[in-house]
Coordinates of C-alpha atoms in Angstrom, one line a residue:
Chain A
M7 CA 0.6 -15.4 -24.3
P8 CA -1.0 -19.2 -23.2
S9 CA -0.6 -20.0 -19.4
R10 CA 1.3 -22.3 -18.9
I11 CA 1.3 -25.8 -16.1
V12 CA 4.7 -25.1 -14.1
T13 CA 6.2 -27.5 -11.1
L14 CA 7.2 -26.4 -7.3
T15 CA 8.3 -27.6 -4.7
V16 CA 7.7 -26.2 -2.1
N17 CA 8.4 -26.9 1.2
D18 CA 9.5 -30.6 -0.4
A19 CA 5.4 -30.8 -2.1
D20 CA 5.5 -31.2 -4.9
H21 CA 2.9 -28.5 -6.5
E22 CA 1.4 -27.7 -9.6
L23 CA 0.3 -24.9 -10.5
I24 CA -0.8 -23.0 -13.5
A25 CA 1.0 -20.2 -14.8
T26 CA -0.6 -17.4 -16.5
P27 CA 1.8 -15.0 -18.4
G28 CA 3.8 -12.7 -15.5
L29 CA 2.1 -14.7 -12.8
T30 CA 4.7 -14.4 -9.8
L31 CA 6.2 -16.8 -8.1
L32 CA 4.3 -14.1 -4.7
A33 CA 1.5 -14.1 -6.2
A34 CA 1.8 -18.0 -7.2
L35 CA 2.6 -18.7 -3.5
R36 CA 0.1 -16.2 -1.8
D37 CA -3.1 -16.7 -3.7
A38 CA -2.2 -20.5 -5.4
L39 CA -1.1 -22.3 -2.4
G40 CA -2.3 -20.3 0.1
L41 CA 1.2 -19.1 1.3
T42 CA 0.9 -16.0 3.0
A43 CA 3.8 -15.1 4.5
A44 CA 5.2 -13.8 2.9
K45 CA 4.4 -10.6 2.0
R46 CA 3.4 -8.1 -0.9
G47 CA 5.0 -4.7 1.1
C48 CA 6.1 -2.6 -2.6
A49 CA 5.4 -5.8 -5.6
Q50 CA 9.0 -3.7 -7.1
G51 CA 12.1 -6.3 -5.3
T52 CA 12.6 -3.0 -3.1
C53 CA 11.2 -4.2 0.7
G54 CA 12.1 -7.7 0.5
S55 CA 8.6 -8.4 2.4
C56 CA 8.4 -11.0 0.1
V57 CA 11.6 -12.4 0.4
V58 CA 11.8 -17.1 -0.8
L59 CA 14.2 -18.5 -0.4
L60 CA 14.5 -20.1 -4.4
D61 CA 16.6 -22.9 -5.3
E62 CA 18.4 -22.0 -1.4
R63 CA 18.9 -18.4 -2.5
A64 CA 16.7 -15.5 -1.2
V65 CA 14.8 -13.7 -4.2
P66 CA 11.8 -11.1 -3.2
A67 CA 8.9 -13.5 -4.8
C68 CA 7.0 -10.3 -6.5
L69 CA 9.8 -10.6 -9.3
V70 CA 9.9 -13.6 -10.2
P71 CA 8.0 -14.9 -13.2
V72 CA 6.6 -17.7 -11.6
E73 CA 7.0 -19.8 -15.2
T74 CA 10.4 -18.3 -15.4
V75 CA 11.2 -21.3 -12.3
D76 CA 9.8 -24.4 -13.2
G77 CA 11.2 -27.6 -11.8
A78 CA 12.5 -25.3 -8.9
A79 CA 12.4 -25.4 -5.1
V80 CA 11.4 -23.5 -3.0
R81 CA 10.5 -22.2 0.9
T82 CA 9.0 -20.0 2.3
L83 CA 8.3 -19.6 6.5
E84 CA 5.6 -22.1 6.7
G85 CA 8.4 -24.4 5.6
V86 CA 11.2 -23.4 7.9
A87 CA 10.8 -25.8 11.1
A88 CA 8.4 -28.5 10.9
G89 CA 5.2 -29.4 14.2
G90 CA 4.9 -26.0 15.5
E91 CA 8.5 -25.6 16.9
L92 CA 10.5 -23.4 16.6
D93 CA 14.1 -23.1 14.4
E94 CA 17.0 -21.4 16.0
V95 CA 16.5 -17.8 14.3
Q96 CA 13.3 -17.9 14.3
S97 CA 13.9 -18.3 17.9
A98 CA 15.9 -15.9 18.1
F99 CA 13.7 -13.5 16.9
L100 CA 11.1 -13.5 19.1
D101 CA 13.4 -14.2 23.0
G102 CA 15.4 -10.7 21.3
F103 CA 12.7 -8.3 20.5
A104 CA 13.3 -8.4 17.1
T105 CA 9.8 -7.8 16.0
Q106 CA 7.3 -5.0 15.8
C107 CA 4.4 -5.0 13.4
G108 CA 5.2 -8.4 11.9
F109 CA 5.3 -6.9 8.5
C110 CA 8.9 -8.2 7.3
T111 CA 9.5 -10.7 10.1
S112 CA 8.7 -13.1 6.7
G113 CA 11.4 -11.6 4.5
M114 CA 14.1 -11.2 7.4
I115 CA 14.0 -14.9 8.6
M116 CA 14.3 -15.9 5.5
A117 CA 17.1 -13.6 4.6
A118 CA 18.9 -14.8 7.9
E119 CA 18.6 -17.8 6.8
A120 CA 19.6 -17.9 3.4
L121 CA 23.1 -16.0 5.2
L122 CA 22.9 -18.9 8.0
A123 CA 23.2 -21.6 5.0
D124 CA 25.3 -20.3 3.8
N125 CA 27.7 -18.7 5.9
P126 CA 26.8 -20.0 9.7
S127 CA 29.7 -17.4 11.5
P128 CA 28.6 -13.7 9.7
S129 CA 29.8 -11.1 11.4
R130 CA 27.9 -8.1 12.2
Q131 CA 28.9 -6.5 9.2
D132 CA 27.6 -10.0 7.0
V133 CA 24.2 -9.5 8.5
V134 CA 23.4 -5.7 7.9
E135 CA 24.4 -6.6 4.1
A136 CA 22.1 -9.6 3.9
I137 CA 19.3 -7.4 5.7
S138 CA 19.9 -4.3 3.2
G139 CA 17.1 -5.4 0.5
N140 CA 14.7 -5.7 3.5
V141 CA 13.2 -2.9 5.6
C142 CA 11.9 -2.8 9.0
R143 CA 9.5 0.4 9.5
C144 CA 9.9 -0.1 13.1
T145 CA 12.5 -1.8 14.8
G146 CA 15.6 0.9 13.7
Y147 CA 16.9 -2.8 12.9
E148 CA 18.8 -3.3 16.0
P149 CA 17.3 -6.0 17.2
I150 CA 17.0 -8.1 13.9
V151 CA 20.5 -7.7 13.6
A152 CA 20.8 -8.7 17.2
A153 CA 18.7 -11.1 17.2
V154 CA 20.5 -13.1 13.5
L155 CA 24.1 -13.1 15.2
D156 CA 22.3 -15.6 18.0
A157 CA 20.6 -17.4 16.0
A158 CA 24.3 -18.0 14.4
R159 CA 25.6 -18.2 18.6
R160 CA 22.3 -21.2 18.8
R161 CA 23.6 -22.7 15.8
A162 CA 26.6 -23.2 16.3
G163 CA 25.8 -24.4 19.9
R164 CA 23.9 -27.3 18.7
T165 CA 26.7 -28.3 15.7
A166 CA 29.1 -28.3 17.9
Chain B
M17 CA 10.9 -15.8 30.3
A18 CA 10.2 -12.3 32.2
H19 CA 13.8 -11.3 34.1
R20 CA 15.2 -8.1 34.7
Q21 CA 17.2 -7.0 32.3
T22 CA 17.9 -2.7 33.3
P23 CA 18.0 -2.2 36.7
I24 CA 16.0 0.1 37.8
D25 CA 17.4 3.5 39.3
D26 CA 14.0 4.4 41.7
T27 CA 15.6 7.6 43.6
Y28 CA 13.2 9.3 42.0
F29 CA 10.3 7.3 43.0
A30 CA 12.0 6.6 47.1
G31 CA 8.9 8.1 48.6
E32 CA 6.1 7.1 47.1
R33 CA 7.0 3.5 46.0
A34 CA 8.5 0.5 47.8
G35 CA 10.9 -0.6 45.3
S36 CA 8.5 -3.5 43.7
F37 CA 9.2 -2.8 40.0
T38 CA 7.5 -6.4 38.7
V39 CA 7.3 -4.8 34.7
V40 CA 9.4 -2.0 34.4
G41 CA 13.0 -2.4 33.2
S42 CA 11.5 -5.9 32.8
P43 CA 10.5 -7.8 28.8
V44 CA 7.5 -9.2 28.6
A45 CA 7.2 -11.9 25.5
R46 CA 5.0 -10.6 23.3
S47 CA 1.4 -12.3 22.8
D48 CA 2.2 -11.8 18.5
A49 CA 5.8 -12.3 17.9
R50 CA 4.9 -15.8 18.5
G51 CA 2.3 -16.2 15.3
H52 CA 5.3 -13.4 13.2
V53 CA 7.7 -15.8 13.7
T54 CA 5.8 -18.7 12.1
G55 CA 4.2 -16.3 9.6
R56 CA 0.8 -17.7 10.8
T57 CA -0.9 -13.9 12.3
E58 CA -3.1 -13.2 9.8
F59 CA -2.6 -10.0 8.3
F60 CA -5.9 -8.5 7.1
E61 CA -4.1 -9.1 2.9
D62 CA -3.8 -12.9 3.6
V63 CA -8.2 -13.2 3.5
R64 CA -8.6 -14.5 0.2
P65 CA -12.1 -15.1 -0.2
A66 CA -13.5 -17.0 -2.5
G67 CA -14.9 -14.6 -5.6
L68 CA -12.5 -11.5 -4.5
L69 CA -13.0 -8.5 -6.5
H70 CA -10.3 -5.8 -6.4
L71 CA -10.8 -2.2 -6.3
K72 CA -8.4 0.6 -8.4
M73 CA -9.1 3.9 -8.2
H74 CA -8.7 6.8 -11.0
R75 CA -6.8 9.7 -9.2
S76 CA -6.3 13.1 -10.4
A77 CA -4.3 14.4 -12.4
R78 CA -4.7 17.7 -11.7
H79 CA -3.6 19.8 -8.1
H80 CA -6.8 21.9 -8.4
A81 CA -9.1 21.9 -11.6
R82 CA -13.0 21.7 -12.1
L83 CA -14.1 18.9 -13.4
V84 CA -15.6 19.6 -16.7
T85 CA -16.7 16.0 -18.0
V86 CA -15.5 12.7 -16.5
D87 CA -16.4 9.6 -19.2
T88 CA -16.1 6.1 -17.6
A89 CA -17.5 4.3 -21.1
A90 CA -14.0 2.4 -22.2
A91 CA -12.9 1.8 -18.6
R92 CA -16.9 -0.2 -18.8
A93 CA -15.7 -1.4 -21.7
V94 CA -13.0 -3.3 -20.5
P95 CA -13.1 -7.5 -20.2
G96 CA -12.9 -8.7 -16.5
V97 CA -14.6 -4.8 -15.4
V98 CA -17.8 -5.3 -13.5
A99 CA -18.7 -1.9 -11.4
V100 CA -17.7 2.0 -12.6
L101 CA -18.8 3.5 -9.1
T102 CA -18.4 7.5 -9.0
H103 CA -20.2 10.1 -6.1
Q104 CA -23.2 9.7 -7.5
D105 CA -23.1 6.0 -5.7
I106 CA -21.4 7.0 -2.2
P107 CA -24.8 7.3 -0.3
N108 CA -23.6 10.1 2.5
N109 CA -21.0 11.6 0.0
L110 CA -19.8 14.1 1.8
Y111 CA -17.5 13.8 5.6
T112 CA -15.3 14.2 8.4
P113 CA -13.8 11.7 10.1
L114 CA -13.7 14.0 13.0
K115 CA -17.9 14.9 13.1
L116 CA -17.0 11.6 15.2
I117 CA -16.6 13.9 17.7
G118 CA -18.1 16.6 16.4
V119 CA -16.0 18.7 14.2
T120 CA -17.9 20.5 11.3
P121 CA -18.5 20.8 8.9
D122 CA -18.0 18.0 6.3
D123 CA -15.4 18.9 3.4
E124 CA -14.5 16.2 1.8
P125 CA -15.7 13.5 -0.7
V126 CA -15.3 10.0 -1.2
L127 CA -15.3 10.0 -4.2
A128 CA -14.9 13.4 -6.5
V129 CA -18.2 15.7 -7.3
D130 CA -17.7 18.8 -8.9
K131 CA -13.6 19.6 -8.8
V132 CA -10.7 18.2 -7.5
R133 CA -8.6 19.8 -4.8
Y134 CA -4.6 17.6 -4.8
L135 CA -3.3 16.0 -7.1
G136 CA -4.5 11.7 -6.5
E137 CA -7.5 12.9 -5.1
P138 CA -10.3 9.9 -6.1
I139 CA -12.4 10.3 -8.7
V140 CA -13.9 7.4 -10.2
A141 CA -13.9 3.7 -8.0
V142 CA -13.3 0.8 -10.5
V143 CA -14.2 -2.6 -9.9
A144 CA -13.2 -5.6 -11.7
E145 CA -12.0 -9.5 -11.8
T146 CA -8.4 -9.2 -11.8
E147 CA -6.7 -6.0 -10.3
A148 CA -4.4 -6.5 -13.8
A149 CA -8.2 -5.3 -15.2
A150 CA -9.2 -3.2 -12.1
L151 CA -6.1 -1.6 -13.3
A152 CA -6.7 -0.8 -17.5
G153 CA -10.2 -0.1 -16.1
A154 CA -9.2 2.9 -14.0
A155 CA -6.4 3.8 -16.2
A156 CA -9.4 3.6 -19.0
V157 CA -11.2 6.7 -17.0
T158 CA -10.8 9.9 -19.1
V159 CA -11.3 13.1 -17.2
D160 CA -11.1 16.5 -18.5
Y161 CA -10.0 19.8 -16.2
D162 CA -10.7 23.0 -16.5
D163 CA -7.7 23.7 -14.2
L164 CA -8.0 26.6 -11.4
P165 CA -4.5 28.3 -9.6
A166 CA -3.8 25.7 -7.2
V167 CA -1.2 27.3 -3.9
F168 CA 1.1 24.9 -1.2
D169 CA 2.2 27.6 1.0
V170 CA 0.8 27.7 4.2
E171 CA 1.7 31.6 4.4
E172 CA 0.9 32.8 0.9
A173 CA -2.8 30.6 0.8
L174 CA -3.7 33.2 3.6
A175 CA -2.8 36.2 1.6
E176 CA -5.2 38.7 0.4
G177 CA -6.1 37.0 -3.4
A178 CA -5.0 33.4 -2.9
P179 CA -7.0 31.0 -5.0
L180 CA -10.3 29.1 -2.5
V181 CA -9.3 25.5 -1.9
N182 CA -12.3 24.2 0.0
E183 CA -15.5 26.0 -0.2
Y184 CA -16.8 23.9 2.5
Q185 CA -14.8 25.1 4.6
G186 CA -15.7 29.2 2.4
N187 CA -11.6 30.2 4.2
N188 CA -8.5 28.6 3.8
Y189 CA -8.2 28.6 7.1
F190 CA -10.4 25.6 9.6
T191 CA -12.6 28.1 11.7
Y192 CA -12.4 27.7 15.7
E193 CA -15.4 29.0 17.5
G194 CA -15.5 32.1 15.5
H195 CA -11.9 32.5 15.4
H196 CA -9.6 32.1 12.4
C197 CA -7.1 29.9 14.4
R198 CA -6.7 27.9 17.8
R199 CA -5.4 30.9 20.0
V200 CA -4.3 31.2 23.6
R201 CA -3.9 34.1 25.9
F202 CA -1.8 33.8 29.3
G203 CA 0.2 37.1 30.5
D204 CA 0.6 39.5 28.0
V205 CA 2.9 39.3 26.0
D206 CA 3.7 43.0 24.9
K207 CA 4.9 44.8 28.3
A208 CA 6.6 41.2 28.9
F209 CA 8.7 42.0 25.1
A210 CA 9.4 45.6 26.6
A211 CA 10.8 44.7 29.4
A212 CA 12.9 42.6 28.4
D213 CA 16.7 42.1 28.0
H214 CA 16.5 40.5 25.2
V215 CA 14.2 39.6 22.2
F216 CA 14.1 36.9 20.3
E217 CA 12.7 35.5 17.0
W218 CA 13.4 32.8 14.8
R219 CA 11.4 31.0 12.3
Y220 CA 11.1 27.1 12.1
Q221 CA 10.2 25.5 9.0
S222 CA 9.1 20.9 7.9
S223 CA 7.6 19.5 5.3
P224 CA 5.2 16.9 5.2
I225 CA 6.2 13.0 6.3
E226 CA 5.1 10.2 4.9
Q227 CA 4.3 7.0 7.4
A228 CA 5.4 4.6 5.7
P229 CA 4.3 1.9 6.8
V230 CA 5.5 -1.3 5.2
E231 CA 1.9 -2.9 4.9
T232 CA 0.6 -0.6 2.4
T233 CA -3.1 1.3 3.8
G234 CA -6.3 -1.4 2.7
C235 CA -8.9 -3.7 3.3
V236 CA -11.5 -6.5 2.2
V237 CA -15.1 -6.2 2.1
V238 CA -16.3 -9.3 2.9
P239 CA -20.6 -9.0 2.5
Q240 CA -22.3 -11.8 4.3
P241 CA -25.0 -14.2 4.0
D242 CA -27.2 -12.3 6.7
G243 CA -27.3 -9.0 4.6
R244 CA -24.0 -7.6 7.1
L245 CA -20.5 -6.7 5.7
R246 CA -17.6 -7.8 7.4
I247 CA -15.2 -5.7 6.7
H248 CA -10.6 -6.3 7.0
S249 CA -8.9 -3.5 7.2
D250 CA -4.9 -2.5 8.7
T251 CA -6.8 0.1 9.5
Q252 CA -5.1 1.5 13.3
A253 CA -9.1 2.4 14.5
C254 CA -11.6 -0.4 14.1
F255 CA -14.4 2.2 15.9
F256 CA -13.7 5.0 14.1
T257 CA -13.7 3.2 10.8
L258 CA -16.6 1.1 11.3
D259 CA -18.6 4.7 12.3
N260 CA -16.6 6.7 9.8
T261 CA -18.4 4.0 6.9
A262 CA -21.3 3.8 8.8
L263 CA -22.1 7.6 8.4
I264 CA -21.3 7.3 4.6
L265 CA -23.0 4.0 3.7
E266 CA -25.7 5.4 5.3
S267 CA -26.5 2.3 6.8
E268 CA -26.6 1.5 10.4
F269 CA -23.7 0.7 13.0
N270 CA -23.8 -3.1 13.9
K271 CA -24.7 -3.6 9.9
L272 CA -20.9 -2.9 9.7
R273 CA -18.4 -5.6 11.4
I274 CA -14.7 -4.6 11.5
V275 CA -11.7 -6.8 12.1
G276 CA -8.3 -5.7 12.7
G277 CA -6.2 -4.9 15.6
T278 CA -3.4 -6.5 13.7
V279 CA -1.5 -3.8 11.6
G280 CA 1.4 -4.3 9.5
G281 CA 3.0 -0.5 10.3
G282 CA 0.9 2.5 10.7
F283 CA 2.5 5.0 12.9
G284 CA -0.3 7.3 12.6
G285 CA -1.3 7.0 8.3
K286 CA -4.5 4.6 9.6
V287 CA -6.6 6.0 10.7
D288 CA -8.7 8.0 8.4
V289 CA -11.1 6.2 7.0
V290 CA -10.3 6.0 3.4
V291 CA -10.3 2.5 1.9
E292 CA -12.9 1.3 4.0
P293 CA -15.9 3.3 2.9
V294 CA -15.8 2.8 -0.9
A295 CA -14.8 -0.9 -1.1
C296 CA -18.4 -1.4 1.3
V297 CA -20.1 0.1 -1.7
A298 CA -18.8 -1.7 -4.1
A299 CA -19.1 -5.0 -2.4
M300 CA -22.9 -3.6 -1.8
V301 CA -23.7 -3.1 -5.4
T302 CA -22.1 -6.8 -6.8
H303 CA -22.7 -9.0 -3.5
R304 CA -19.5 -9.7 -3.7
P305 CA -16.6 -9.0 -1.4
V306 CA -14.3 -6.8 -2.7
K307 CA -10.7 -6.1 -2.3
F308 CA -9.0 -2.3 -2.4
V309 CA -5.2 -2.1 -1.7
Y310 CA -3.3 0.8 -2.4
G311 CA 0.1 0.1 -4.0
R312 CA 3.1 1.6 -3.2
Y313 CA 3.1 4.3 -5.0
E314 CA -0.8 5.2 -4.1
E315 CA 0.9 5.0 -0.2
M316 CA 3.4 8.0 -1.2
Q317 CA 1.4 9.7 -3.1
V318 CA -2.4 9.4 -1.6
S319 CA -1.7 8.3 2.2
S320 CA -2.9 11.3 4.2
P321 CA 1.2 12.3 6.0
R322 CA 2.5 13.6 8.9
A323 CA 1.1 18.2 8.3
A324 CA 3.7 20.2 7.6
E325 CA 4.8 23.1 9.7
R326 CA 5.5 26.3 9.7
I327 CA 6.5 27.8 13.4
Y328 CA 7.9 31.5 14.6
L329 CA 8.3 31.7 17.9
K330 CA 9.2 35.2 19.8
D331 CA 10.7 35.2 23.0
G332 CA 11.6 38.2 25.3
V333 CA 14.8 37.0 27.8
S334 CA 16.4 38.5 30.4
A335 CA 19.6 38.7 30.8
D336 CA 20.6 35.2 32.9
G337 CA 18.4 32.8 30.7
R338 CA 14.3 34.1 31.9
I339 CA 12.2 32.9 29.2
L340 CA 9.4 36.3 30.0
A341 CA 7.1 36.4 27.1
R342 CA 6.9 33.8 23.7
Q343 CA 4.9 34.3 21.2
V344 CA 3.5 31.0 18.5
R345 CA 2.6 31.4 15.7
A346 CA 2.3 27.9 13.9
Y347 CA 0.9 27.8 10.0
I348 CA -0.5 23.2 9.4
D349 CA -0.3 22.4 6.4
A350 CA -4.0 20.3 6.3
G351 CA -3.2 20.0 3.2
A352 CA -7.1 20.2 0.7
Y353 CA -9.1 18.6 3.6
S354 CA -9.3 19.1 7.0
R355 CA -9.2 14.7 8.0
H356 CA -7.0 15.0 11.0
T357 CA -5.8 18.0 10.9
P358 CA -8.6 20.7 12.7
Y359 CA -8.2 18.3 16.3
G360 CA -3.6 18.7 15.5
T361 CA -3.5 21.4 15.0
T362 CA -5.5 22.9 18.8
K363 CA -2.9 20.2 20.6
A364 CA -0.5 22.3 18.4
A365 CA -1.9 25.2 20.5
A366 CA -1.7 23.4 23.7
H367 CA 1.8 22.0 23.6
F368 CA 3.2 25.6 23.0
P369 CA 4.8 27.3 25.0
G370 CA 6.5 23.8 25.7
P371 CA 8.1 21.9 29.0
Y372 CA 8.4 26.0 30.9
A373 CA 7.1 28.2 32.3
I374 CA 6.9 31.5 31.2
P375 CA 4.7 33.9 32.4
N376 CA 3.5 35.8 29.5
V377 CA 2.5 33.7 26.1
S378 CA 1.0 34.3 23.0
I379 CA 0.0 31.2 21.3
D380 CA -2.7 31.4 17.3
C381 CA -2.0 27.8 15.4
H382 CA -3.6 28.7 12.3
C383 CA -5.3 25.4 10.8
V384 CA -4.6 26.1 6.4
F385 CA -6.2 24.2 3.4
T386 CA -4.1 24.4 0.6
N387 CA -4.2 22.1 -2.3
R388 CA -1.6 19.2 -0.7
T389 CA -2.1 15.8 -0.1
P390 CA -4.6 16.5 3.0
S391 CA -2.4 15.4 5.9
S392 CA -3.8 13.9 9.7
A393 CA -2.4 11.6 12.2
M394 CA 1.2 10.5 12.6
R395 CA 3.4 10.3 15.5
G396 CA 2.4 13.1 18.5
F397 CA 1.3 15.0 14.7
G398 CA 1.0 18.6 16.0
V399 CA 3.4 18.7 19.3
T400 CA 6.4 17.2 17.3
I401 CA 7.3 19.3 14.8
G402 CA 6.2 21.8 18.1
D403 CA 9.0 20.4 19.6
F404 CA 11.9 20.3 17.0
A405 CA 11.2 24.4 16.9
L406 CA 10.8 25.3 20.6
E407 CA 13.7 23.2 21.7
S408 CA 15.6 24.2 18.4
Q409 CA 14.7 27.5 19.9
M410 CA 16.3 26.8 23.1
D411 CA 18.9 26.2 22.1
R412 CA 20.1 29.6 20.3
I413 CA 18.8 31.3 22.7
A414 CA 21.5 29.4 24.5
R415 CA 24.1 30.3 22.6
A416 CA 22.9 33.5 22.2
L417 CA 23.8 34.4 25.9
D418 CA 26.4 32.7 26.1
L419 CA 24.3 29.8 28.8
D420 CA 24.7 26.1 29.5
P421 CA 21.3 25.2 27.2
L422 CA 20.8 22.8 30.1
R423 CA 21.6 25.3 32.4
L424 CA 19.5 27.6 30.5
R425 CA 16.2 24.6 30.4
L426 CA 17.0 23.8 34.1
I427 CA 16.2 27.1 34.9
N428 CA 12.7 27.5 32.9
A429 CA 11.4 24.2 33.1
Y430 CA 7.9 24.0 34.7
R431 CA 7.2 22.8 38.0
D432 CA 4.0 21.2 40.0
G433 CA 1.7 23.2 40.3
D434 CA 3.0 26.0 38.0
M435 CA -0.1 26.8 36.2
K436 CA 0.0 26.0 32.4
A437 CA -1.1 28.7 29.7
H438 CA -3.8 26.7 27.7
R439 CA -5.4 26.9 31.7
K440 CA -3.4 23.9 33.4
L441 CA -2.2 23.0 37.1
A442 CA 2.1 21.0 35.6
E443 CA 1.4 18.1 38.3
G444 CA 3.6 15.4 37.6
T445 CA 6.7 17.8 36.2
A446 CA 9.7 15.4 36.3
L447 CA 12.0 17.8 33.5
V448 CA 14.1 19.0 35.8
E449 CA 14.8 15.2 37.2
V450 CA 15.5 13.4 33.9
I451 CA 18.1 16.4 32.4
Q452 CA 19.7 16.1 35.4
K453 CA 20.1 12.1 34.9
A454 CA 21.0 12.7 31.1
A455 CA 23.9 15.1 32.8
D456 CA 24.6 12.6 34.5
L457 CA 24.6 9.2 32.0
V458 CA 27.1 11.6 29.8
G459 CA 29.1 13.5 32.3
H460 CA 27.4 16.5 31.6
D461 CA 28.8 19.3 34.8
L462 CA 25.9 20.8 36.0
P463 CA 26.9 22.3 39.6
E464 CA 25.2 23.1 42.6
P465 CA 22.3 25.2 42.7
Y466 CA 21.0 22.9 39.2
R467 CA 21.8 20.0 40.7
S468 CA 19.6 20.4 44.0
M469 CA 16.8 21.8 41.8
S470 CA 13.8 19.7 42.0
S471 CA 10.3 19.9 40.4
T472 CA 8.6 19.5 43.8
D473 CA 9.6 22.5 44.5
R474 CA 11.1 26.1 42.6
K475 CA 14.4 25.9 44.5
G476 CA 16.3 28.0 42.0
R477 CA 14.0 29.7 39.5

């Protein structure tokens, strides 16, 4: 099977990539574009460390063959806030001690971004469901759930 | 942003502190959190040097077997495979990580030599241009095994006629200064059992527990122009890894440099030295950067878990709940090799009989070799499972004697100045106060004699 040229808009910038057969979106982001915020924890779609936004939906990038998403828009944690600023989710995670080792954080924040874009005032249960595909081994999840709810309040306060 | 979050109850520190807590109870921002929330924290696998090679392992498909032949020809023929390493390529193939603190003997090969002792033991390392080629190469290695009987149970391993797991040890137990187990003797348990109103003996056991970090164990080794090797690793123990790797490489310590400290979850599972030495050899052989990182399956299957334990506790107790004697027999499953379990077993021996003042104690903690995955460190290893057994035992005694479980613990709790079974004087004890406070918090009724007990005297004991 030949390689293909794939065009992706990643964090608002257009990129052309050589997609060898089976190349995952995760490998394309990390190895071709140097965007290493998304992590490989399991490479089988079960840990959520590699979650990015693909056309605004949260997906595990390790399960997406990049040749199948030609023309798509991708957002990674590097593209969440510009110029050294933090957005509401990032600052809520920072202030709420929702990170420990940090390895799951990128996937957690991207899952939260997708949730809040879709549902600006989620219930606790909504948050739990939104991050149900993301494994955190350190925190016990409680600070993460609290941070996502806090982020929703911060965002509502900003737009009110 | 630091602000007081939780009011501090300094009742118990009134005599020694001026009430000027400035950190306890106040959140302090983590220095690494900003990197985490922006994705800029650099984990080892985020290091992607040009020309990076990938190392994958061909592992034992048997629990216990002699290696008849190991054929690497097909692996070498896989397109993209650059190097194939066997035990002959490792300068000092036999090691044990705790040799740094004087533990002997070396009992584990970096790559298997003439036999394998657990399922998943590394035999041949394949280094290739891509991860896929390395995996294909590792899969192409063929090994002929001559199966040996295997043993998976700590007590069966110590029984007469059990198959010998580790020839370097010579027995299926680690030898402590000539003894078959780590022992503590205090008072006379036999006499105390004979005098006790009740004797209770129960058995406890646990399974191995995988630390399951979200970031799997791994490293990236980058040869430097000056001949040194720079090792980017997620080890929990940078200097420990550097020293052990240097011993395995027969290299001077200053030829290696570890870049670490950023660990995507460890929980004790990343203190063994299992990926760095062979990745370093691969980098030395190929003169190129090499990555060796476990896949999720390897992390769960072959990385060392918390040891399985079996514990027998026998207690002699007076009718009013004083524990007069405690006898402990613990069997701690090291798996096929020592790793950190001889140390964990010693910790267990020192930790028993728990935070209680018991005048007669006998402890035998066995570090046992079986054909299971080698066990090693995990959060309070050697202590946590013992605590599960000890505190389950305390609850069962309380139930058997129809006593309040908190009062039973208060009666027996050690106080400052008590001599512990392993001959350390108890200092700074606070079990009494912690139980009193916990009872308050959950509304558990404690009558006056228990309420006025203190860790600083023996009143009411």
